mmCIF file of C-alpha atoms in Angstrom:
data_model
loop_
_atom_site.group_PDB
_atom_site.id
_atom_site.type_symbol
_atom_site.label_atom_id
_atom_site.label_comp_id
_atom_site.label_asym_id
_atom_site.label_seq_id
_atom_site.Cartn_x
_atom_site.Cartn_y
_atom_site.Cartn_z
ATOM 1 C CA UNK A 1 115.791 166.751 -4.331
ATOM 2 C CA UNK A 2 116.167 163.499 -2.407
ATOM 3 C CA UNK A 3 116.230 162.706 1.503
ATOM 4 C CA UNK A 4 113.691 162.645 4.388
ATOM 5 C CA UNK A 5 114.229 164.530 7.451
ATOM 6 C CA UNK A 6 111.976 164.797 9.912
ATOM 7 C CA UNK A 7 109.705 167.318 10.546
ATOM 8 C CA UNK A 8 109.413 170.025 13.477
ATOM 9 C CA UNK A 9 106.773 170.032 15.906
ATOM 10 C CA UNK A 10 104.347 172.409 14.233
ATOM 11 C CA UNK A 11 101.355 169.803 14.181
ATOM 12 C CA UNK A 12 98.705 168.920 16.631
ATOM 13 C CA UNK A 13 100.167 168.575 20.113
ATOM 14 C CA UNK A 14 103.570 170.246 19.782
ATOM 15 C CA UNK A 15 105.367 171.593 22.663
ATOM 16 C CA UNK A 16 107.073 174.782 21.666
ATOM 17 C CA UNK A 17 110.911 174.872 22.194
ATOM 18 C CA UNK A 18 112.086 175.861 25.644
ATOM 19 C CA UNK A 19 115.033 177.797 24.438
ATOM 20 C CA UNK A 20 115.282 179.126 20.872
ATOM 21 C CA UNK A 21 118.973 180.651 22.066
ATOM 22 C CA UNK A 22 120.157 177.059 22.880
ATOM 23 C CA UNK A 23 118.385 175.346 19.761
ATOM 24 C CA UNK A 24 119.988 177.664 17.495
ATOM 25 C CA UNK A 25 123.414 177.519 18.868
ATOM 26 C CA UNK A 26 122.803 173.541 19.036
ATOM 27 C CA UNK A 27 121.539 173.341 15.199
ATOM 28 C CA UNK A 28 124.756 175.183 14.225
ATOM 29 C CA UNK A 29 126.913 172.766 15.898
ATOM 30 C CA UNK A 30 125.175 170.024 14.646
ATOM 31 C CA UNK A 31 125.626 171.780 10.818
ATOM 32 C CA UNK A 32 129.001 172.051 11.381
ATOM 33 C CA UNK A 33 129.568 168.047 12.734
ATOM 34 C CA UNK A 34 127.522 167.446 9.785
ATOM 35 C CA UNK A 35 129.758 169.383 7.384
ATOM 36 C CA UNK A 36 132.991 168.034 8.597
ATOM 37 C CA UNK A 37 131.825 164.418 8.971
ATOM 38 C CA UNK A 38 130.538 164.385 5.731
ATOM 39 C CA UNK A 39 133.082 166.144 3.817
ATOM 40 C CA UNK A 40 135.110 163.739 5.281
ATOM 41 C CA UNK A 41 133.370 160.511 4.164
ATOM 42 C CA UNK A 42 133.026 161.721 0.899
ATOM 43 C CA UNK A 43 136.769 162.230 0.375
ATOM 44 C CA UNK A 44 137.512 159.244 1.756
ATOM 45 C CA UNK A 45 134.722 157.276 0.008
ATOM 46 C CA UNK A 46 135.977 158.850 -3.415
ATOM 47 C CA UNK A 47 140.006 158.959 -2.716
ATOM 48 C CA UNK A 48 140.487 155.620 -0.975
ATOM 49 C CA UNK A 49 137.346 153.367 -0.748
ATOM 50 C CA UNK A 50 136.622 153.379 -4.526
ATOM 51 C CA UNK A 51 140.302 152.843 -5.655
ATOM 52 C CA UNK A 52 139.989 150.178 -3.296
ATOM 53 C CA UNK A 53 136.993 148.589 -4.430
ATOM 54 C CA UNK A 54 137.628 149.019 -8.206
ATOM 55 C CA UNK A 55 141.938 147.917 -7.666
ATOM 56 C CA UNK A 56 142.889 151.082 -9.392
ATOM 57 C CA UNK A 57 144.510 154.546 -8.637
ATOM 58 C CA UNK A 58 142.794 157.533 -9.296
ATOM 59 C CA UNK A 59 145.926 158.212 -11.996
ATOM 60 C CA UNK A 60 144.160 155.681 -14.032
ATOM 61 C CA UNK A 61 140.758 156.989 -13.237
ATOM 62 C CA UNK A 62 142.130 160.047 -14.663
ATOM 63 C CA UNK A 63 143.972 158.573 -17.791
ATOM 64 C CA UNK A 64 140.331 157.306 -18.484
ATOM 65 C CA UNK A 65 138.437 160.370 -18.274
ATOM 66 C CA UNK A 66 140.814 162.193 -20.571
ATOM 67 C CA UNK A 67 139.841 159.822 -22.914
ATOM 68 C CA UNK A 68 136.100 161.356 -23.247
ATOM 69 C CA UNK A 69 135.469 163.388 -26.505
ATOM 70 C CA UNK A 70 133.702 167.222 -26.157
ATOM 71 C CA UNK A 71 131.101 165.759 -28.612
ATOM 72 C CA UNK A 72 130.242 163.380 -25.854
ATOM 73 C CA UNK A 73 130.531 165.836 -23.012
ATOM 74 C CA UNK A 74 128.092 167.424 -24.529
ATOM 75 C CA UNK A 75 125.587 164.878 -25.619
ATOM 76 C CA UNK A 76 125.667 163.676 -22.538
ATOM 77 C CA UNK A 77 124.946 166.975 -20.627
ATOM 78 C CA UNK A 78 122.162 167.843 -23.201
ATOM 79 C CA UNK A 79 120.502 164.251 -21.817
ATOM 80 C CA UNK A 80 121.135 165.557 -17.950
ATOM 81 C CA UNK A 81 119.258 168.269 -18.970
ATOM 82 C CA UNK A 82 116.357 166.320 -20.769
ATOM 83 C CA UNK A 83 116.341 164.715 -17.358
ATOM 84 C CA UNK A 84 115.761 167.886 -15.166
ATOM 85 C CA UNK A 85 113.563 169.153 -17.508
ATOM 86 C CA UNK A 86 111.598 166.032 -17.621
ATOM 87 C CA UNK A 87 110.923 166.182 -13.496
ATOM 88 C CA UNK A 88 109.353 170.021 -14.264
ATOM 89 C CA UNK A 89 106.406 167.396 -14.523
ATOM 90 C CA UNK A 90 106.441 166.405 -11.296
ATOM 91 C CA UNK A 91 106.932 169.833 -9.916
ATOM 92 C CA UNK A 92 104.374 171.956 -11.556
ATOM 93 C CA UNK A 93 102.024 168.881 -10.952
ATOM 94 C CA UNK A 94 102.868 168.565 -6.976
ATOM 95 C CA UNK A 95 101.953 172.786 -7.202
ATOM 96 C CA UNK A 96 99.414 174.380 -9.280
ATOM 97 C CA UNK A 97 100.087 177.171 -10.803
ATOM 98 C CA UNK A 98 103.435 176.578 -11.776
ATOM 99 C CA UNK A 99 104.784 176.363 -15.061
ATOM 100 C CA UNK A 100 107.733 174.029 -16.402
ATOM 101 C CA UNK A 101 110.363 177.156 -16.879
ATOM 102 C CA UNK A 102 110.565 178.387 -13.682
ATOM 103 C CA UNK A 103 109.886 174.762 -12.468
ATOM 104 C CA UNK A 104 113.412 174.324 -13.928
ATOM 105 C CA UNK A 105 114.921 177.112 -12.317
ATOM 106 C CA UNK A 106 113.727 176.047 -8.582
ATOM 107 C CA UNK A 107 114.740 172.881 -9.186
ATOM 108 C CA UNK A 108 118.641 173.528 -9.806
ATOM 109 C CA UNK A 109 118.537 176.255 -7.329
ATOM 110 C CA UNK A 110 117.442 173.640 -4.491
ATOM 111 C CA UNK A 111 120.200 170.870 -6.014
ATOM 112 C CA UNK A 112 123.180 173.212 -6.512
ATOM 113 C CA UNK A 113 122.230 174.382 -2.414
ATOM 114 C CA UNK A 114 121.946 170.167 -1.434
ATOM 115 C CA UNK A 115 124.770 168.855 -3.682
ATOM 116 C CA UNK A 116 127.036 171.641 -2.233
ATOM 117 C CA UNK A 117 126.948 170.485 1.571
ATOM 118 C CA UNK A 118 126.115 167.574 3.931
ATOM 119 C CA UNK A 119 122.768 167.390 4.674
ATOM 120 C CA UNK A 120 122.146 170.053 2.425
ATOM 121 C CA UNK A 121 118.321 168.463 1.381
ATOM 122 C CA UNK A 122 117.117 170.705 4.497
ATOM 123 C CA UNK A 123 118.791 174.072 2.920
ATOM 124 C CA UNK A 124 117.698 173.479 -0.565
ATOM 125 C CA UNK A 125 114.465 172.739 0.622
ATOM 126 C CA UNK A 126 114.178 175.873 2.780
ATOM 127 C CA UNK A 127 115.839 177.809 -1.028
ATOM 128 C CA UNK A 128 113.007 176.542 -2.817
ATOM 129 C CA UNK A 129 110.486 177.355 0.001
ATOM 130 C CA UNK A 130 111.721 181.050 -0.502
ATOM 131 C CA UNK A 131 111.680 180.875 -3.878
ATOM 132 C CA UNK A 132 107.988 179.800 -4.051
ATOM 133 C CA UNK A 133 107.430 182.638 -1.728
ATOM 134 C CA UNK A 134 108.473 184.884 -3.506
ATOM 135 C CA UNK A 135 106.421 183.932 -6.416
ATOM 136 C CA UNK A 136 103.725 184.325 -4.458
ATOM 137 C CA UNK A 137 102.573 180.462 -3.694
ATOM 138 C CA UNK A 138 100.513 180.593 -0.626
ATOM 139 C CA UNK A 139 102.215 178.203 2.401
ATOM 140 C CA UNK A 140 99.653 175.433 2.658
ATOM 141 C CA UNK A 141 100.228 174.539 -1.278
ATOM 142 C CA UNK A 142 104.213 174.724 -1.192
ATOM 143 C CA UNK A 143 104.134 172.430 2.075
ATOM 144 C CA UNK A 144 101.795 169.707 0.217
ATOM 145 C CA UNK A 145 104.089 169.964 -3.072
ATOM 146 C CA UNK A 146 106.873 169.371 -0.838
ATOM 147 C CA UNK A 147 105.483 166.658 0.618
ATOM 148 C CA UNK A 148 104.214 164.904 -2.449
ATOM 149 C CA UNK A 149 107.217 165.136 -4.329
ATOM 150 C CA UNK A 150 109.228 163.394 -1.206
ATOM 151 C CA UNK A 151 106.649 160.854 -1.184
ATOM 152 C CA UNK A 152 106.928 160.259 -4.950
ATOM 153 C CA UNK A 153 110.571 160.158 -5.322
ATOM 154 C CA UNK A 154 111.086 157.907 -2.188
ATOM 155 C CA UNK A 155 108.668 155.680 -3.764
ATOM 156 C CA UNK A 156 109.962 155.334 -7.203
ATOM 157 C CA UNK A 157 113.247 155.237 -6.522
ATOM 158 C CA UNK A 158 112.557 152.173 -4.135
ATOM 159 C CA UNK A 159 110.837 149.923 -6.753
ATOM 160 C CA UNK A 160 114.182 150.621 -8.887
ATOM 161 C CA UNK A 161 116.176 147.373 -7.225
ATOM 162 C CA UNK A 162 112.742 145.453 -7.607
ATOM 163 C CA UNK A 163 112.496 146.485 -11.011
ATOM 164 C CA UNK A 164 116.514 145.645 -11.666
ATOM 165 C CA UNK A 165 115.870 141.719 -10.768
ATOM 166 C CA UNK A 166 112.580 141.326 -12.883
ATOM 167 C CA UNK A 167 114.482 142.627 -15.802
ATOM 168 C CA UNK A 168 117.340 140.461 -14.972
ATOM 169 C CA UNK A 169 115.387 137.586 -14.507
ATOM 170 C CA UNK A 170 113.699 138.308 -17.498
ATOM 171 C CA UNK A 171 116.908 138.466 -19.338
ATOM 172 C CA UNK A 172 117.950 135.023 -18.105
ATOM 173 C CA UNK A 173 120.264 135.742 -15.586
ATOM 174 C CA UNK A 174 120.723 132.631 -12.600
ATOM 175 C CA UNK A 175 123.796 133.540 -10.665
ATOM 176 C CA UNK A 176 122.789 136.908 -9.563
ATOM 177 C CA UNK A 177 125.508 139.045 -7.641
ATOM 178 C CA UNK A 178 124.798 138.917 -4.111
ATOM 179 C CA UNK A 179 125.186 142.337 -3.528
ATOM 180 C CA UNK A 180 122.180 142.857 -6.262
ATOM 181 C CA UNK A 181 120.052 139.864 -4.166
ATOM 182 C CA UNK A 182 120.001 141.456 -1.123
ATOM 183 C CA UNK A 183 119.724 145.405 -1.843
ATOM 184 C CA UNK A 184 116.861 144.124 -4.618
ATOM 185 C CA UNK A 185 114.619 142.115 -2.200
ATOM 186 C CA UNK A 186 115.611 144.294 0.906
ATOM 187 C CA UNK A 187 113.956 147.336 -1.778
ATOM 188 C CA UNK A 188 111.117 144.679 -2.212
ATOM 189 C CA UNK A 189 110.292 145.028 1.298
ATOM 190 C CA UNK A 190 110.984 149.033 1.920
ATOM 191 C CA UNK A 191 108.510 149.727 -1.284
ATOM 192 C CA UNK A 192 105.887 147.549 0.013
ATOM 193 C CA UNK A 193 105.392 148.573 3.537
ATOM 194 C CA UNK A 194 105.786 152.485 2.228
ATOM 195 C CA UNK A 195 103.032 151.865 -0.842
ATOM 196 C CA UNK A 196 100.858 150.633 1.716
ATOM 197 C CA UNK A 197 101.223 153.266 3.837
ATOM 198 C CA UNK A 198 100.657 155.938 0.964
ATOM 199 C CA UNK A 199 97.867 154.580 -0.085
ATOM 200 C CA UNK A 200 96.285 153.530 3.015
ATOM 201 C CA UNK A 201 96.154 156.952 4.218
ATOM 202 C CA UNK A 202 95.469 158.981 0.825
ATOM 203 C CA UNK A 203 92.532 156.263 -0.280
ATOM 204 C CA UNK A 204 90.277 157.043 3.001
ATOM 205 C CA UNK A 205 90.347 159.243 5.839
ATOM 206 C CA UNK A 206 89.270 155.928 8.029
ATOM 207 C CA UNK A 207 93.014 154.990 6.874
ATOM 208 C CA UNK A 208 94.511 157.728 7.595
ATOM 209 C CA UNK A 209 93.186 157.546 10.918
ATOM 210 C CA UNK A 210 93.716 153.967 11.445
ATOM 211 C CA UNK A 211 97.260 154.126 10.019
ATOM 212 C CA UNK A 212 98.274 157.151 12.058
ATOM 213 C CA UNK A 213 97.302 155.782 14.985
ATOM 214 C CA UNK A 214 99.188 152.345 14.702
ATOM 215 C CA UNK A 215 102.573 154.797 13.695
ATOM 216 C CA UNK A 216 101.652 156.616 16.852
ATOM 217 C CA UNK A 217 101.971 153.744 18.621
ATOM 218 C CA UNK A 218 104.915 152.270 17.056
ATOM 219 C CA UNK A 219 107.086 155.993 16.334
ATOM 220 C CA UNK A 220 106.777 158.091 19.401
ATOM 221 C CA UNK A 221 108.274 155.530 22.045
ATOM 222 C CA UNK A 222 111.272 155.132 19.445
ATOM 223 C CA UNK A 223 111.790 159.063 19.212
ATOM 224 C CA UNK A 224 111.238 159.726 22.742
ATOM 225 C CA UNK A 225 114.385 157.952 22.941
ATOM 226 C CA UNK A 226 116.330 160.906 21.159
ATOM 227 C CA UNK A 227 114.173 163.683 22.424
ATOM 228 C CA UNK A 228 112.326 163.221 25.459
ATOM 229 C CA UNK A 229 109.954 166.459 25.197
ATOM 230 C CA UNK A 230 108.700 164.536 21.396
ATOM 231 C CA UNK A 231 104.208 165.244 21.514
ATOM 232 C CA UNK A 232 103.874 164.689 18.132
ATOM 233 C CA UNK A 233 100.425 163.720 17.265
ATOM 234 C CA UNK A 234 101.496 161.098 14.042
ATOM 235 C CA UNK A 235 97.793 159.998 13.761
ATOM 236 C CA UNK A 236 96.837 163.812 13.306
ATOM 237 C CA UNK A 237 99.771 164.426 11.077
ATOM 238 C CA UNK A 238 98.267 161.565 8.875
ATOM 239 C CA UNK A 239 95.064 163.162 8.507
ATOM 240 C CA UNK A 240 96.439 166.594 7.978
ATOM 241 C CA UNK A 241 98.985 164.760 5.197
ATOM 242 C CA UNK A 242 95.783 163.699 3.560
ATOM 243 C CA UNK A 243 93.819 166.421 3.736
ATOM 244 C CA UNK A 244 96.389 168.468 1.869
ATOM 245 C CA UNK A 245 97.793 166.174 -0.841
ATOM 246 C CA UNK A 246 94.096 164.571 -1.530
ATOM 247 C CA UNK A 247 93.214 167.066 -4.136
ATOM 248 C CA UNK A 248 96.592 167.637 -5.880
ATOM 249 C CA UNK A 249 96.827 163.821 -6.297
ATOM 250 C CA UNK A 250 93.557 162.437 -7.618
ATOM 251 C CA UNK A 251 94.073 164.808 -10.591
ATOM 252 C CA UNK A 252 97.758 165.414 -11.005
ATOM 253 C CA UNK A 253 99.085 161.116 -10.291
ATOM 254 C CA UNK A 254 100.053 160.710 -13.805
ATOM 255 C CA UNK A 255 102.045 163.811 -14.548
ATOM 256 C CA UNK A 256 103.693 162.828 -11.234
ATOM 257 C CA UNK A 257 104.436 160.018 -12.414
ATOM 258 C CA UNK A 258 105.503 160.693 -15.878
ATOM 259 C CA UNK A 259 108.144 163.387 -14.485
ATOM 260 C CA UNK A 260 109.556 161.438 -11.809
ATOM 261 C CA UNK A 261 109.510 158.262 -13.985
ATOM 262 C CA UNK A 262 111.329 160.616 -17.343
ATOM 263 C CA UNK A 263 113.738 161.692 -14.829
ATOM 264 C CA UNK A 264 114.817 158.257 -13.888
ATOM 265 C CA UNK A 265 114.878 156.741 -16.977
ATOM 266 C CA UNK A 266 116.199 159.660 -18.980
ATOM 267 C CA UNK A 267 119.002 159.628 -16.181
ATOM 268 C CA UNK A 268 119.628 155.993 -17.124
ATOM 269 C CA UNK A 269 120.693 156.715 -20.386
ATOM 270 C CA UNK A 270 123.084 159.239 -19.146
ATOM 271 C CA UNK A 271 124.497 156.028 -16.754
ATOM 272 C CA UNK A 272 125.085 153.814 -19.409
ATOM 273 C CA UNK A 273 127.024 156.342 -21.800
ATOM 274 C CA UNK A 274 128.846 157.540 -19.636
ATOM 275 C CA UNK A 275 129.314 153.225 -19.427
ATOM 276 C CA UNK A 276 129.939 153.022 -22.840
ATOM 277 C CA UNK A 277 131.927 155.918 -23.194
ATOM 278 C CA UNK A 278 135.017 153.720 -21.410
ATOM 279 C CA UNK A 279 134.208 151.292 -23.623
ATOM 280 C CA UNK A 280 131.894 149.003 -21.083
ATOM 281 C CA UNK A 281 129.412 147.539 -22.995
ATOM 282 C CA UNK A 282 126.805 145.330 -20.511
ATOM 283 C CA UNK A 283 123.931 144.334 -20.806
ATOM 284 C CA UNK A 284 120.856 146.559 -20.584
ATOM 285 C CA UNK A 285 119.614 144.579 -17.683
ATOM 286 C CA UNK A 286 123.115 144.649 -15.994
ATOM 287 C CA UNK A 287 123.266 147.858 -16.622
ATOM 288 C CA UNK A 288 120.351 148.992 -14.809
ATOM 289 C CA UNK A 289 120.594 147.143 -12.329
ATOM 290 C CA UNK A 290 124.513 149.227 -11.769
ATOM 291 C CA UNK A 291 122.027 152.309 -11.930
ATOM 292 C CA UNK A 292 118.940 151.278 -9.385
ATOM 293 C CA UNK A 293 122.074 150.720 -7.019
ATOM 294 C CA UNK A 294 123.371 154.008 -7.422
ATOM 295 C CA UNK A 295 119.850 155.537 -7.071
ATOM 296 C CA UNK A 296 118.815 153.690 -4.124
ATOM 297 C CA UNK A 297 122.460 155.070 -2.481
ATOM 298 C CA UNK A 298 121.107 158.490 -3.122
ATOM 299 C CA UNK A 299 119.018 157.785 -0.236
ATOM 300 C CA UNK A 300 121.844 157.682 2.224
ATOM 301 C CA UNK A 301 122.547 161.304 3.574
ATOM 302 C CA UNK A 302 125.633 160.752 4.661
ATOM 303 C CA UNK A 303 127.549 163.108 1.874
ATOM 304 C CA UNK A 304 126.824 166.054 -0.247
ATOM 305 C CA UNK A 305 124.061 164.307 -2.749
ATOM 306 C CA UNK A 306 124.829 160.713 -1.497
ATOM 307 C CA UNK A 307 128.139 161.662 -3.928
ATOM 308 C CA UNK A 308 131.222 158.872 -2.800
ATOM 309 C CA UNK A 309 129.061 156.401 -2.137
ATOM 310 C CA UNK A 310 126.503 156.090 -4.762
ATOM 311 C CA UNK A 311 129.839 155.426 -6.564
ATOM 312 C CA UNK A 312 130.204 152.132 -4.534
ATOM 313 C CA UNK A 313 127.717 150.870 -7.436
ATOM 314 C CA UNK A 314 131.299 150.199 -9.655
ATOM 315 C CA UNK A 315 131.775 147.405 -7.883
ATOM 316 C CA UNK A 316 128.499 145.339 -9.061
ATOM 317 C CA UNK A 317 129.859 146.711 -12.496
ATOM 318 C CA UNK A 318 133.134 144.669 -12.216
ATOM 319 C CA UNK A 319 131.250 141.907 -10.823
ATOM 320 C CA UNK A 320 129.344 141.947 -14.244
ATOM 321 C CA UNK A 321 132.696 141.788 -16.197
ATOM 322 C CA UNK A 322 133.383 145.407 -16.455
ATOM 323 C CA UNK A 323 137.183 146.676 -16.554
ATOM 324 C CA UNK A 324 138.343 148.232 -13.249
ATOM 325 C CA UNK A 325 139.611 151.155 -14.597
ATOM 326 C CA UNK A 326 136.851 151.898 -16.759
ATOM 327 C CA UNK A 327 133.966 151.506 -14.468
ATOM 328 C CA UNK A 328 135.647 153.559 -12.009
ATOM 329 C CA UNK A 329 135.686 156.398 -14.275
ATOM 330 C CA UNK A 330 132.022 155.514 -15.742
ATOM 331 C CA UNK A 331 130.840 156.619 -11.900
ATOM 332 C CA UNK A 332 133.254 159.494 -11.739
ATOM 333 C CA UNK A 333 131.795 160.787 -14.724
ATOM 334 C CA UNK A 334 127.961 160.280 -13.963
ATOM 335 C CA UNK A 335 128.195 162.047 -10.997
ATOM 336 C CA UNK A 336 129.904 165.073 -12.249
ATOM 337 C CA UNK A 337 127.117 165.155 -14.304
ATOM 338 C CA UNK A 338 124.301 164.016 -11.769
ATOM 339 C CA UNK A 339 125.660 165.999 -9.062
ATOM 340 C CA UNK A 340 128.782 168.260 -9.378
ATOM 341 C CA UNK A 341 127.218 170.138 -12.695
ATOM 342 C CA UNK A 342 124.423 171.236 -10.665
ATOM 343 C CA UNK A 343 125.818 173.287 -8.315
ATOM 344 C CA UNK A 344 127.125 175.692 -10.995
ATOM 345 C CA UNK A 345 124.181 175.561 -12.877
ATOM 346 C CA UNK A 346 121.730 176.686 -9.543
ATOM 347 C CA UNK A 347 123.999 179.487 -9.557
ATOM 348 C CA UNK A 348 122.753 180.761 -12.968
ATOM 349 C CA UNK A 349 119.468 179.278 -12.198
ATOM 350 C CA UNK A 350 119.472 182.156 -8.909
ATOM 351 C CA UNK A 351 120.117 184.526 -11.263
ATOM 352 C CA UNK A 352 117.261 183.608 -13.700
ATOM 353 C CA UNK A 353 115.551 183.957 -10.731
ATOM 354 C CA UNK A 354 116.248 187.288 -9.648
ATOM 355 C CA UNK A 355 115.974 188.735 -12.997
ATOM 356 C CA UNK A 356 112.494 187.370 -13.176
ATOM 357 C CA UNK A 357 110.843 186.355 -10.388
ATOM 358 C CA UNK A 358 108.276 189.312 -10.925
ATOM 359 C CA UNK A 359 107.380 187.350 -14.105
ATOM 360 C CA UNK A 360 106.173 184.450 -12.836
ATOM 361 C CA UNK A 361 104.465 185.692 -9.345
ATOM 362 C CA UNK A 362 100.992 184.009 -9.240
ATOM 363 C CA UNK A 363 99.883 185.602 -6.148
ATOM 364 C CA UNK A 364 97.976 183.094 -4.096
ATOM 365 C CA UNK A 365 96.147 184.061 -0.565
ATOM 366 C CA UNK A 366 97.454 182.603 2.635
ATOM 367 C CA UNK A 367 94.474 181.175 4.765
ATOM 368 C CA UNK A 368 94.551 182.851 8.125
ATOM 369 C CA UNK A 369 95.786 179.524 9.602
ATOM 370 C CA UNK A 370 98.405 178.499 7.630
ATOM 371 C CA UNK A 371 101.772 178.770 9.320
ATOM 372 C CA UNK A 372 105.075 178.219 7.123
ATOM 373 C CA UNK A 373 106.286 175.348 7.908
ATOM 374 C CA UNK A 374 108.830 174.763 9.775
ATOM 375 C CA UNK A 375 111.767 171.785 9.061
ATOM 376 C CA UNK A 376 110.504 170.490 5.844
ATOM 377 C CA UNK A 377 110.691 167.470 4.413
ATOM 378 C CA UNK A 378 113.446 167.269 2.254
ATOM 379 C CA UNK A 379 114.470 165.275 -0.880
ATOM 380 C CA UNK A 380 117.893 165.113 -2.542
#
């Protein structure tokens, strides 16, 4: 899951909504614009922006993808599932108690919900809140997974561009594309102001409290412009942040890290054979630096999964020496497997979970003042 959204006042100093009738009837227009505007972008991004971009048709993006062998297909959806399997890490690290199995399965439920619609990170979020439930995860712990594994995705992914011109450099490479120059050193900058922050507030609570309070200062003017009854305490939200993931971090960093890191790089294999299965044959530098793009696109919720324009990264293929035709497909292809694949497959995974979610119930206690939360952060 990849995507933050921000949170509802549930903190320290919120004002309660002054209408629930109105905020629900405004949240359902505001699905539906989202729906429509981003169903729209994403068939225009896919049927007439890439085309463009690439100087083919989609009859010879099709011509190419017949071309792929069912020993492939399947190689390469046995290494998408490495992948998912490999981020069961990060999950059952970011929640004790939770094994790798049913890891899985609330993993592909929450993607099939996000990669289905717009701004679906929210709804697969709030699936795999209820699936937690369900297995009996009190609130408190399934609010600081969530919020670890946002923080850990969002900060792996954006050391990918960073990592993308080392390796080039590394390789030898002078005349970098432009395109890979300025989304690499614009990354730079994102990772290091969010790495500081993370670990400014989890290292001390002085931090926390030091941090929060220069956010404060710096966030609420700039929301009050969209919502004028925002009393978001950001300073107390930092110390309640590091109250919570404190204790799941200091012992649980590496398997974080591992899974989130296997996911990624597992992932990259699947980009570059579904490269090679066109017969594009970069690079491994060039190649990932074609991936970190796409990944770092992920991070625009514009579409269903970022899916029509994380396939905008075919055009730093060409610019590498790829054929048009065949890079096109190569992104068609990864993200039916990175994106389309997974909404069938958290259909079966819902099913798993009906049929045993009585098997892996864990049955934590609630503390009397936990509340669930409300709009939770959200990755996709």
């Amino acid at each position: 899951m990849e995507h933050a959204e921000p949170a509802k006042d549930t903190g320290p100093g919120a004002v309660p909504s002054s209408g629930p009738g109105r905020s629900k009837t405004s949240d359902r227009i505001t699905r539906l614009v989202q729906v429509v505007v981003g169903i729209g972008a994403a068939t225009f991004l896919l049927g007439w922006v890439l085309p463009w971009i690439t100087h083919t048709s989609w009859a010879q993006i099709v011509a190419e993808l017949q071309r792929l062998g069912w020993a492939k297909a399947f190689f390469l959806f046995m290494l998408m599932m490495g992948g998912l399997y490999s981020y069961t890490f990060t999950l059952s690290a970011s929640l004790p108690g939770l094994r790798h199995t049913p890891a899985l399965i609330v993993n592909l439920c929450g993607s099939g919900v996000s990669n289905a619609m717009p701004g679906g990170g929210a709804m697969g979020v709030a699936a795999q809140y209820a699936i937690f439930r369900s297995w009996g995860f009190s609130h408190r712990n399934i609010g600081t997974s969530l919020i670890i594994t946002t923080i850990w995705n969002l900060l792996v992914r954006a050391m990918l561009p960073m990592v993308a011109i080392l390796w080039l450099l590394a390789d030898g490479a002078t005349d970098l594309p432009h395109l890979i120059v300025v989304g690499g050193w614009g990354a730079v900058a994102v990772a290091a102001v969010m790495i500081s922050l993370a670990v400014g507030i989890i290292a001390s609570d002085k931090g926390a409290h030091r941090i929060g309070r220069a956010l404060d200062r710096v966030v609420k003017p700039a929301l009050r412009l969209f919502r004028k009854e925002y009393h978001q305490d950001v300073e107390a939200l930092a110390v309640d942040m590091r109250s919570r993931v404190i204790d799941v971090i200091r012992p649980g960093w590496l398997r974080l890290t591992f899974g989130i890191a296997g996911f990624l790089g597992i992932y990259f294999f699947l980009f570059r054979e579904c490269m090679t299965a066109f017969g594009i044959d970069l690079p491994w530098s060039q190649a990932f630096a074609c991936y970190a793009l796409s990944r770092m696109l992920t991070m625009v919720p514009v579409t269903p999964g970022g899916i029509g324009v994380t396939e905008l990264a075919a055009g730093l293929m060409i610019a590498f020496g790829a054929d048009h035709a065949a890079a096109a497909a190569a992104v068609v292809l990864f993200a039916i497997y990175s994106h389309i694949l997974e909404i069938p497959l958290g259909l079966l995974s819902a099913g798993a979970w009906t049929a045993t979610r009585r098997h892996y119930h864990v049955g934590q206690q609630d503390d009397p003042d936990d509340l669930p939360p409300g709009r939770l952060p959200a990755f996709h």
